mmCIF file of C-alpha atoms in Angstrom:
data_model
loop_
_atom_site.group_PDB
_atom_site.id
_atom_site.type_symbol
_atom_site.label_atom_id
_atom_site.label_comp_id
_atom_site.label_asym_id
_atom_site.label_seq_id
_atom_site.Cartn_x
_atom_site.Cartn_y
_atom_site.Cartn_z
ATOM 1 C CA MET A 288 152.442 34.358 -117.703
ATOM 2 C CA LYS A 289 151.304 34.159 -114.084
ATOM 3 C CA ASN A 290 147.927 35.624 -115.023
ATOM 4 C CA TYR A 291 147.638 33.271 -118.006
ATOM 5 C CA LEU A 292 148.119 30.183 -115.836
ATOM 6 C CA ALA A 293 145.961 31.516 -113.014
ATOM 7 C CA ASN A 294 143.032 32.017 -115.426
ATOM 8 C CA LYS A 295 143.499 28.682 -117.191
ATOM 9 C CA PRO A 296 140.552 26.246 -116.747
ATOM 10 C CA TRP A 297 142.195 23.726 -114.395
ATOM 11 C CA GLU A 298 140.522 20.313 -114.215
ATOM 12 C CA ILE A 299 142.632 19.195 -111.270
ATOM 13 C CA ALA A 300 141.814 20.250 -107.720
ATOM 14 C CA LEU A 301 144.102 23.094 -106.611
ATOM 15 C CA ASP A 302 144.895 21.220 -103.403
ATOM 16 C CA ALA A 303 146.175 18.208 -105.367
ATOM 17 C CA ASP A 304 149.571 17.088 -104.039
ATOM 18 C CA LEU A 305 152.291 17.129 -106.701
ATOM 19 C CA GLY A 306 154.895 15.703 -104.364
ATOM 20 C CA GLY A 307 155.546 18.117 -101.543
ATOM 21 C CA LEU A 308 153.614 21.100 -102.879
ATOM 22 C CA THR A 309 150.088 21.630 -104.120
ATOM 23 C CA LEU A 310 148.950 22.583 -107.594
ATOM 24 C CA GLY A 311 147.765 25.925 -106.216
ATOM 25 C CA GLU A 312 151.272 26.625 -104.926
ATOM 26 C CA ALA A 313 152.892 25.525 -108.191
ATOM 27 C CA ILE A 314 150.740 27.595 -110.608
ATOM 28 C CA PRO A 315 152.258 31.056 -109.898
ATOM 29 C CA LEU A 316 155.760 29.571 -109.766
ATOM 30 C CA MET A 317 155.250 27.878 -113.139
ATOM 31 C CA GLY A 318 154.024 31.177 -114.559
ATOM 32 C CA THR A 319 157.091 32.997 -113.248
ATOM 33 C CA LEU A 320 159.450 30.345 -114.629
ATOM 34 C CA LYS A 321 157.770 30.484 -118.050
ATOM 35 C CA GLY A 322 157.951 34.277 -118.070
ATOM 36 C CA MET A 323 161.677 34.252 -117.189
ATOM 37 C CA SER A 324 162.372 31.649 -119.871
ATOM 38 C CA LEU A 325 160.385 33.499 -122.541
ATOM 39 C CA LEU A 326 162.139 36.775 -121.701
ATOM 40 C CA GLN A 327 165.608 35.292 -122.041
ATOM 41 C CA LEU A 328 164.601 33.649 -125.340
ATOM 42 C CA SER A 329 163.268 36.981 -126.653
ATOM 43 C CA LEU A 330 166.486 38.787 -125.741
ATOM 44 C CA PHE A 331 168.709 36.255 -127.489
ATOM 45 C CA ARG A 332 166.465 35.272 -130.415
ATOM 46 C CA GLY A 333 168.698 37.086 -132.893
ATOM 47 C CA GLU A 334 171.802 35.127 -131.963
ATOM 48 C CA PRO A 335 173.127 32.932 -134.812
ATOM 49 C CA ASN A 336 173.519 29.925 -132.525
ATOM 50 C CA LEU A 337 170.543 28.779 -130.436
ATOM 51 C CA ASP A 338 172.935 27.443 -127.795
ATOM 52 C CA THR A 339 173.582 31.039 -126.768
ATOM 53 C CA ALA A 340 169.880 31.656 -126.149
ATOM 54 C CA TYR A 341 169.883 29.877 -122.783
ATOM 55 C CA ILE A 342 170.655 31.896 -119.693
ATOM 56 C CA ALA A 343 172.274 29.922 -116.898
ATOM 57 C CA MET A 344 171.906 30.929 -113.265
ATOM 58 C CA ARG A 345 172.998 29.447 -110.007
ATOM 59 C CA PRO A 346 170.329 27.700 -107.890
ATOM 60 C CA GLU A 347 170.381 30.452 -105.278
ATOM 61 C CA THR A 348 169.828 33.042 -108.010
ATOM 62 C CA MET A 349 166.813 31.201 -109.375
ATOM 63 C CA ILE A 350 165.433 30.874 -105.854
ATOM 64 C CA ARG A 351 165.914 34.616 -105.296
ATOM 65 C CA TRP A 352 164.098 35.599 -108.502
ATOM 66 C CA LEU A 353 161.212 33.194 -107.959
ATOM 67 C CA LYS A 354 160.801 34.546 -104.426
ATOM 68 C CA LYS A 355 160.953 38.140 -105.681
ATOM 69 C CA TYR A 356 157.852 37.626 -107.820
ATOM 70 C CA ASN A 357 156.204 35.254 -105.321
ATOM 71 C CA PRO A 358 157.100 36.775 -101.934
ATOM 72 C CA LYS A 359 154.434 34.828 -100.040
ATOM 73 C CA SER A 360 155.415 31.428 -101.441
ATOM 74 C CA THR A 361 157.049 28.890 -99.133
ATOM 75 C CA ALA A 362 157.417 26.216 -101.826
ATOM 76 C CA VAL A 363 160.082 27.709 -104.105
ATOM 77 C CA GLU A 364 162.849 25.225 -103.186
ATOM 78 C CA LYS A 365 160.474 22.255 -103.485
ATOM 79 C CA PHE A 366 159.241 23.559 -106.844
ATOM 80 C CA ILE A 367 162.778 23.767 -108.232
ATOM 81 C CA GLU A 368 163.545 20.282 -106.921
ATOM 82 C CA LEU A 369 160.396 18.909 -108.569
ATOM 83 C CA LEU A 370 161.217 20.428 -111.969
ATOM 84 C CA THR A 371 164.968 19.710 -112.036
ATOM 85 C CA TYR A 372 166.173 17.047 -114.471
ATOM 86 C CA ARG A 373 168.093 14.214 -112.763
ATOM 87 C CA GLY A 374 169.506 12.272 -115.688
ATOM 88 C CA PRO A 375 168.324 9.503 -118.004
ATOM 89 C CA ARG A 376 167.372 7.183 -115.157
ATOM 90 C CA GLY A 377 165.203 9.793 -113.483
ATOM 91 C CA LYS A 378 162.595 12.194 -114.800
ATOM 92 C CA THR A 379 162.262 13.076 -118.461
ATOM 93 C CA PRO A 380 163.194 16.707 -119.341
ATOM 94 C CA PHE A 381 159.688 17.103 -120.773
ATOM 95 C CA SER A 382 158.301 17.071 -117.224
ATOM 96 C CA ALA A 383 161.476 18.317 -115.489
ATOM 97 C CA PRO A 384 162.701 21.149 -117.759
ATOM 98 C CA ILE A 385 165.210 22.818 -115.409
ATOM 99 C CA ILE A 386 168.534 21.420 -116.597
ATOM 100 C CA PRO A 387 171.597 21.380 -114.270
ATOM 101 C CA TRP A 388 174.833 22.331 -116.037
ATOM 102 C CA ASP A 389 178.219 22.999 -114.443
ATOM 103 C CA GLY A 390 176.764 24.089 -111.113
ATOM 104 C CA GLN A 391 174.113 26.245 -112.751
ATOM 105 C CA LEU A 392 170.537 25.805 -113.952
ATOM 106 C CA LEU A 393 169.222 26.203 -117.498
ATOM 107 C CA MET A 394 165.550 26.742 -118.377
ATOM 108 C CA PRO A 395 165.181 26.181 -122.168
ATOM 109 C CA PHE A 396 161.911 27.626 -123.398
ATOM 110 C CA ALA A 397 161.513 24.706 -125.841
ATOM 111 C CA LEU A 398 161.000 22.409 -122.832
ATOM 112 C CA ILE A 399 158.751 24.779 -120.889
ATOM 113 C CA SER A 400 155.820 24.293 -123.245
ATOM 114 C CA ASP A 401 152.064 24.610 -122.775
ATOM 115 C CA GLY A 402 151.960 20.917 -121.906
ATOM 116 C CA LEU A 403 154.367 21.183 -118.972
ATOM 117 C CA GLU A 404 151.724 21.612 -116.272
ATOM 118 C CA GLU A 405 149.520 18.771 -117.467
ATOM 119 C CA ARG A 406 152.479 16.470 -117.979
ATOM 120 C CA MET A 407 153.806 17.204 -114.500
ATOM 121 C CA LEU A 408 150.378 16.451 -113.023
ATOM 122 C CA LEU A 409 149.991 13.203 -114.916
ATOM 123 C CA ARG A 410 153.460 12.011 -113.967
ATOM 124 C CA ALA A 411 152.853 12.852 -110.321
ATOM 125 C CA ALA A 412 149.761 10.641 -110.298
ATOM 126 C CA ALA A 413 151.289 7.889 -112.428
ATOM 127 C CA SER A 414 154.284 7.556 -110.104
ATOM 128 C CA ASN A 415 152.055 6.056 -107.410
ATOM 129 C CA PRO A 416 148.364 5.831 -108.363
ATOM 130 C CA ASN A 417 147.476 4.154 -105.059
ATOM 131 C CA THR A 418 148.465 7.208 -103.024
ATOM 132 C CA SER A 419 147.631 10.018 -105.443
ATOM 133 C CA GLY A 420 144.436 10.833 -103.540
ATOM 134 C CA LYS A 421 142.421 13.706 -104.955
ATOM 135 C CA LEU A 422 144.853 14.005 -107.864
ATOM 136 C CA GLY A 423 144.244 10.418 -108.925
ATOM 137 C CA GLY A 424 140.489 10.916 -108.670
ATOM 138 C CA SER A 425 140.661 14.096 -110.722
ATOM 139 C CA LEU A 426 142.654 12.360 -113.433
ATOM 140 C CA GLY A 427 140.080 9.588 -113.517
ATOM 141 C CA ARG A 428 137.383 12.176 -114.088
ATOM 142 C CA LEU A 429 139.192 13.534 -117.134
ATOM 143 C CA SER A 430 137.381 10.879 -119.170
ATOM 144 C CA ASN A 431 134.248 12.954 -118.554
ATOM 145 C CA LYS A 432 135.465 15.066 -121.457
ATOM 146 C CA TRP A 433 134.427 12.168 -123.664
ATOM 147 C CA ALA A 434 130.944 12.306 -122.179
ATOM 148 C CA SER A 435 130.553 16.061 -122.603
ATOM 149 C CA ARG A 436 131.680 15.960 -126.245
ATOM 150 C CA LEU A 437 129.460 13.014 -127.205
ATOM 151 C CA ALA A 438 126.514 14.657 -125.459
ATOM 152 C CA GLU A 439 126.737 17.456 -128.047
ATOM 153 C CA ILE A 440 125.353 15.077 -130.711
ATOM 154 C CA PRO A 441 121.604 15.781 -131.166
ATOM 155 C CA GLY A 442 119.334 13.205 -129.537
ATOM 156 C CA VAL A 443 122.199 11.411 -127.755
ATOM 157 C CA GLU A 444 122.125 10.507 -124.063
ATOM 158 C CA VAL A 445 125.400 9.796 -122.287
ATOM 159 C CA ALA A 446 126.162 7.848 -119.114
ATOM 160 C CA THR A 447 129.517 7.190 -117.417
ATOM 161 C CA GLU A 448 130.818 4.339 -115.259
ATOM 162 C CA VAL A 449 127.890 2.065 -116.116
ATOM 163 C CA LYS A 450 128.120 -1.054 -113.940
ATOM 164 C CA VAL A 451 128.233 -4.570 -115.367
ATOM 165 C CA LEU A 452 126.947 -7.206 -112.919
ATOM 166 C CA ALA A 453 127.193 -10.979 -112.913
ATOM 167 C CA SER A 454 124.015 -13.050 -112.548
ATOM 168 C CA ASN A 455 124.568 -13.071 -108.762
ATOM 169 C CA ARG A 456 124.652 -9.211 -108.787
ATOM 170 C CA ARG A 457 128.408 -9.124 -108.190
ATOM 171 C CA LYS A 458 130.103 -6.242 -109.974
ATOM 172 C CA ILE A 459 132.479 -7.473 -112.693
ATOM 173 C CA GLY A 460 133.324 -4.230 -114.455
ATOM 174 C CA ASP A 461 132.338 -0.790 -115.708
ATOM 175 C CA LEU A 462 131.585 0.743 -119.080
ATOM 176 C CA ASP A 463 133.483 4.051 -118.946
ATOM 177 C CA ILE A 464 131.375 6.051 -121.416
ATOM 178 C CA VAL A 465 128.093 4.937 -123.000
ATOM 179 C CA ALA A 466 126.431 7.123 -125.662
ATOM 180 C CA LEU A 467 122.903 6.127 -126.739
ATOM 181 C CA ASP A 468 120.963 7.276 -129.806
ATOM 182 C CA SER A 469 117.664 5.598 -128.932
ATOM 183 C CA ASP A 470 115.787 6.872 -132.018
ATOM 184 C CA ARG A 471 118.241 5.102 -134.322
ATOM 185 C CA LYS A 472 118.838 2.122 -131.999
ATOM 186 C CA SER A 473 122.597 2.717 -132.078
ATOM 187 C CA GLY A 474 125.181 3.431 -129.434
ATOM 188 C CA LEU A 475 128.871 3.871 -128.686
ATOM 189 C CA ILE A 476 130.826 2.418 -125.752
ATOM 190 C CA VAL A 477 134.262 3.915 -125.050
ATOM 191 C CA GLU A 478 136.883 2.339 -122.802
ATOM 192 C CA ALA A 479 138.794 5.507 -121.885
ATOM 193 C CA LYS A 480 142.548 5.416 -121.286
ATOM 194 C CA TRP A 481 144.400 8.538 -120.179
ATOM 195 C CA PRO A 482 148.108 7.719 -119.676
ATOM 196 C CA ILE A 483 150.908 10.279 -119.848
ATOM 197 C CA ASP A 484 151.121 12.038 -123.226
ATOM 198 C CA ALA A 485 153.711 10.416 -125.479
ATOM 199 C CA ARG A 486 156.630 12.762 -126.094
ATOM 200 C CA VAL A 487 159.363 10.160 -125.854
ATOM 201 C CA LEU A 488 159.427 6.556 -127.034
ATOM 202 C CA ALA A 489 159.004 5.098 -123.545
ATOM 203 C CA ASP A 490 155.763 7.063 -123.145
ATOM 204 C CA ALA A 491 154.531 5.777 -126.513
ATOM 205 C CA TRP A 492 155.009 2.230 -125.204
ATOM 206 C CA LYS A 493 152.930 3.151 -122.145
ATOM 207 C CA GLN A 494 150.180 4.451 -124.412
ATOM 208 C CA GLU A 495 150.209 1.249 -126.455
ATOM 209 C CA SER A 496 150.210 -0.855 -123.303
ATOM 210 C CA ALA A 497 147.167 1.051 -122.017
ATOM 211 C CA ILE A 498 145.435 0.583 -125.386
ATOM 212 C CA ASP A 499 146.096 -3.176 -125.303
ATOM 213 C CA LYS A 500 144.735 -3.317 -121.764
ATOM 214 C CA GLY A 501 141.617 -1.471 -122.923
ATOM 215 C CA LYS A 502 141.099 -3.935 -125.771
ATOM 216 C CA GLU A 503 141.351 -6.879 -123.384
ATOM 217 C CA GLN A 504 138.869 -5.231 -121.009
ATOM 218 C CA ILE A 505 136.397 -4.773 -123.861
ATOM 219 C CA LYS A 506 136.759 -8.395 -124.987
ATOM 220 C CA ARG A 507 136.231 -9.632 -121.429
ATOM 221 C CA LEU A 508 133.133 -7.508 -120.878
ATOM 222 C CA GLN A 509 131.692 -8.519 -124.251
ATOM 223 C CA ARG A 510 132.095 -12.192 -123.264
ATOM 224 C CA GLU A 511 130.520 -11.586 -119.852
ATOM 225 C CA ILE A 512 127.553 -9.753 -121.371
ATOM 226 C CA SER A 513 127.081 -12.542 -123.932
ATOM 227 C CA ASP A 514 127.056 -15.002 -121.011
ATOM 228 C CA SER A 515 124.100 -13.218 -119.356
ATOM 229 C CA ALA A 516 125.884 -10.484 -117.394
ATOM 230 C CA ILE A 517 123.612 -7.508 -116.602
ATOM 231 C CA VAL A 518 124.393 -3.968 -117.830
ATOM 232 C CA LYS A 519 122.872 -1.438 -115.403
ATOM 233 C CA LEU A 520 121.860 1.232 -117.909
ATOM 234 C CA PRO A 521 120.159 4.391 -116.583
ATOM 235 C CA GLN A 522 116.459 4.235 -115.855
ATOM 236 C CA GLY A 523 114.338 4.771 -118.954
ATOM 237 C CA TRP A 524 116.945 3.461 -121.398
ATOM 238 C CA PRO A 525 115.985 0.536 -123.673
ATOM 239 C CA PRO A 526 117.366 -2.952 -122.937
ATOM 240 C CA PHE A 527 121.055 -3.331 -123.773
ATOM 241 C CA SER A 528 120.339 -6.093 -126.302
ATOM 242 C CA ASP A 529 117.970 -3.852 -128.306
ATOM 243 C CA ILE A 530 120.788 -1.498 -129.349
ATOM 244 C CA GLU A 531 123.483 -1.914 -132.011
ATOM 245 C CA TRP A 532 126.587 -1.088 -129.995
ATOM 246 C CA THR A 533 130.021 -0.080 -131.293
ATOM 247 C CA TRP A 534 132.889 -0.585 -128.861
ATOM 248 C CA MET A 535 136.232 1.232 -129.012
ATOM 249 C CA VAL A 536 139.241 2.252 -126.937
ATOM 250 C CA GLY A 537 139.638 6.016 -126.564
ATOM 251 C CA THR A 538 142.778 7.909 -125.536
ATOM 252 C CA ALA A 539 143.264 11.630 -125.035
ATOM 253 C CA ARG A 540 145.571 12.557 -127.925
ATOM 254 C CA TYR A 541 147.259 9.332 -129.058
ATOM 255 C CA LEU A 542 146.355 7.367 -132.192
ATOM 256 C CA ASP A 543 147.627 3.792 -132.315
ATOM 257 C CA ALA A 544 149.945 3.581 -135.338
ATOM 258 C CA ARG A 545 150.457 -0.181 -135.125
ATOM 259 C CA GLU A 546 149.163 -2.167 -138.075
ATOM 260 C CA SER A 547 147.380 -4.811 -136.028
ATOM 261 C CA LEU A 548 143.670 -5.074 -136.851
ATOM 262 C CA ASP A 549 142.959 -7.371 -133.903
ATOM 263 C CA GLY A 550 140.264 -6.348 -131.468
ATOM 264 C CA PRO A 551 138.159 -3.193 -131.097
ATOM 265 C CA PRO A 552 139.120 0.011 -132.955
ATOM 266 C CA VAL A 553 141.119 2.765 -131.251
ATOM 267 C CA THR A 554 140.682 6.512 -131.554
ATOM 268 C CA CYS A 555 141.422 9.623 -129.507
ATOM 269 C CA LEU A 556 139.358 12.466 -128.109
ATOM 270 C CA ARG A 557 141.299 15.120 -130.022
ATOM 271 C CA LEU A 558 140.290 13.488 -133.320
ATOM 272 C CA ILE A 559 136.671 13.099 -132.188
ATOM 273 C CA GLU A 560 136.589 16.805 -131.339
ATOM 274 C CA GLN A 561 137.686 17.660 -134.877
ATOM 275 C CA LEU A 562 134.904 15.506 -136.356
ATOM 276 C CA LEU A 563 132.168 17.190 -134.328
ATOM 277 C CA PRO A 564 129.498 18.425 -134.744
ATOM 278 C CA ALA A 565 127.837 15.247 -136.027
ATOM 279 C CA SER A 566 124.152 14.600 -136.699
ATOM 280 C CA SER A 567 124.086 11.188 -134.983
ATOM 281 C CA VAL A 568 126.289 8.476 -133.480
ATOM 282 C CA ARG A 569 126.239 6.640 -136.805
ATOM 283 C CA ASP A 570 127.288 9.829 -138.598
ATOM 284 C CA LEU A 571 130.254 10.206 -136.245
ATOM 285 C CA LEU A 572 131.280 6.553 -136.682
ATOM 286 C CA GLN A 573 130.985 6.878 -140.464
ATOM 287 C CA ARG A 574 133.249 9.922 -140.376
ATOM 288 C CA LEU A 575 135.807 7.902 -138.424
ATOM 289 C CA THR A 576 135.589 5.090 -140.991
ATOM 290 C CA ASP A 577 135.900 7.456 -143.989
ATOM 291 C CA LEU A 578 138.590 9.637 -142.405
ATOM 292 C CA GLN A 579 141.181 10.877 -144.881
ATOM 293 C CA TYR A 580 144.550 10.551 -143.176
ATOM 294 C CA PRO A 581 147.371 13.015 -143.995
ATOM 295 C CA GLN A 582 149.042 12.250 -147.328
ATOM 296 C CA GLU A 583 152.730 12.537 -148.061
ATOM 297 C CA GLY A 584 153.436 15.420 -150.401
ATOM 298 C CA ARG A 585 150.227 17.227 -149.428
ATOM 299 C CA GLU A 586 150.221 17.565 -145.625
ATOM 300 C CA PHE A 587 153.751 16.393 -144.859
ATOM 301 C CA ARG A 588 157.089 15.496 -146.412
ATOM 302 C CA LEU A 589 159.553 12.802 -145.259
ATOM 303 C CA SER A 590 163.292 13.332 -145.524
ATOM 304 C CA TRP A 591 166.587 12.488 -143.842
ATOM 305 C CA LYS A 592 168.909 14.695 -141.798
ATOM 306 C CA ARG A 593 172.354 14.153 -140.327
ATOM 307 C CA VAL A 594 172.664 15.267 -136.713
ATOM 308 C CA VAL A 595 175.547 15.080 -134.262
ATOM 309 C CA VAL A 596 174.843 13.483 -130.879
ATOM 310 C CA SER A 597 177.752 13.493 -128.402
ATOM 311 C CA GLY A 598 180.210 13.697 -131.271
ATOM 312 C CA VAL A 599 178.579 10.872 -133.225
ATOM 313 C CA LYS A 600 176.895 11.537 -136.589
ATOM 314 C CA VAL A 601 173.426 10.023 -136.778
ATOM 315 C CA LYS A 602 171.161 9.836 -139.822
ATOM 316 C CA ALA A 603 167.656 10.642 -138.578
ATOM 317 C CA ARG A 604 164.235 10.591 -140.195
ATOM 318 C CA VAL A 605 162.551 14.008 -140.459
ATOM 319 C CA ILE A 606 158.845 14.770 -140.855
ATOM 320 C CA GLU A 607 158.224 18.224 -142.298
ATOM 321 C CA ILE A 608 154.678 19.541 -141.838
ATOM 322 C CA LEU A 609 153.656 21.483 -144.934
ATOM 323 C CA PRO A 610 151.885 24.864 -144.599
ATOM 324 C CA SER A 611 148.582 23.443 -145.829
ATOM 325 C CA ALA A 612 148.187 21.267 -142.704
ATOM 326 C CA PRO A 613 144.855 21.946 -140.946
ATOM 327 C CA LYS A 614 144.803 23.787 -137.638
ATOM 328 C CA PRO A 615 142.120 23.609 -134.926
ATOM 329 C CA PRO A 616 139.620 26.498 -134.983
ATOM 330 C CA THR A 617 140.119 29.224 -132.404
ATOM 331 C CA GLU A 618 137.161 28.056 -130.315
ATOM 332 C CA ARG A 619 138.712 24.573 -130.052
ATOM 333 C CA ARG A 620 142.056 25.610 -128.598
ATOM 334 C CA ARG A 621 143.200 23.968 -125.368
ATOM 335 C CA SER A 622 142.883 27.292 -123.569
ATOM 336 C CA GLN A 623 139.134 27.011 -124.236
ATOM 337 C CA GLY A 624 138.883 23.585 -122.611
ATOM 338 C CA TRP A 625 139.348 21.387 -125.698
ATOM 339 C CA THR A 626 141.756 18.463 -125.700
#
C-alpha cells in the first residue's frame, strides 16, 4: 500500500501543508494505515458479523506500529490527530476515518477508501482558502484537467483563465476554460467548480451552492460581454463575436440532480471523460443533449430497507446497482489520471 500511494500520480505539491504535516510526510503513513486496515479486514472477513472485523488498538499502539514501518517519520502523532474523528460537530469520518472508541482507535477499511487522500487534501484547503498557499494554488489548477480532456477533440484549441476586461481595460472576470473549434465556428466555455466531493448531505449542499455561484458568474459575464466588455482570447483566435459559444458549469464528479432549468447547463468532468473521444465540440455537446440516463429496472432498482440507528428503527430508501451497469474502461481508471 505504501508503494501504491508513492507511485500514484499526485497533482498536489508534495510540500503542501495539510495542517501541521506535508503531503510528502503523509503519503507513507496513509499507505501504512491502509495496509493495516486491509490486513485486519482480510483476517476477519469470514466472521458472520461485520462488527467483529474491526481491530481496536490503543493510541500508543497505533503510534508504535506506524513508527515501526516509518522509522524516519517525525509526523506520526500529527498524522493520527489529523485523521481522528472528533464527533458530529467536527470532521466527517469520510476525511477522518480513525474512530475513537472506549479509549481505543478503530480504522474501518470501509472509511479508508481510495478517495481518502484527495478528500483530506480538499478539506485542508477548504478550511481556510486564504492561507492554503501552494495547496490552494494546486487545487485551483485541477481545473486544467478540463483543458487537457477537451484538447483531445480533433481541431480544438483550448485556453484557460481567459481575461474579461471592461472598456477601460479593468479586469472584471475570467473564463476558466475556453475550447474553440474554429473550423466549425463553435466553442465551449466552462466555469469550473471543484468543491469537496459529496459523500454526505452537507457536502452535496456545498456542491449545489458552488454550482449556483458558477451560474451567476456566467450570467454576469454574459451581460458584461453583451455590454461591450473585451474577451482577451489568445493571439490568432477569431473575434469572440464570430463564434457560437455554449456556456456551462463544470464540476469534478457531481451532477446537479435538482429539477430547475434556470440558467446555464451543468455537467461534470467524469461524465465528459466517458463521452470522449468526440469528433468536434458540437459532437460532444450533442452527446450530452442525447445522453441516456440510467433507467430503473435496467441499471438500478429502488427499494426500501429497515435499519436500526441508535436503537431506533428507520425506513430508508435503497438504490441497488444492477450487474449490467457500465464500468469505466481500464485506461480511464483514477490510477491512470482520469477523474
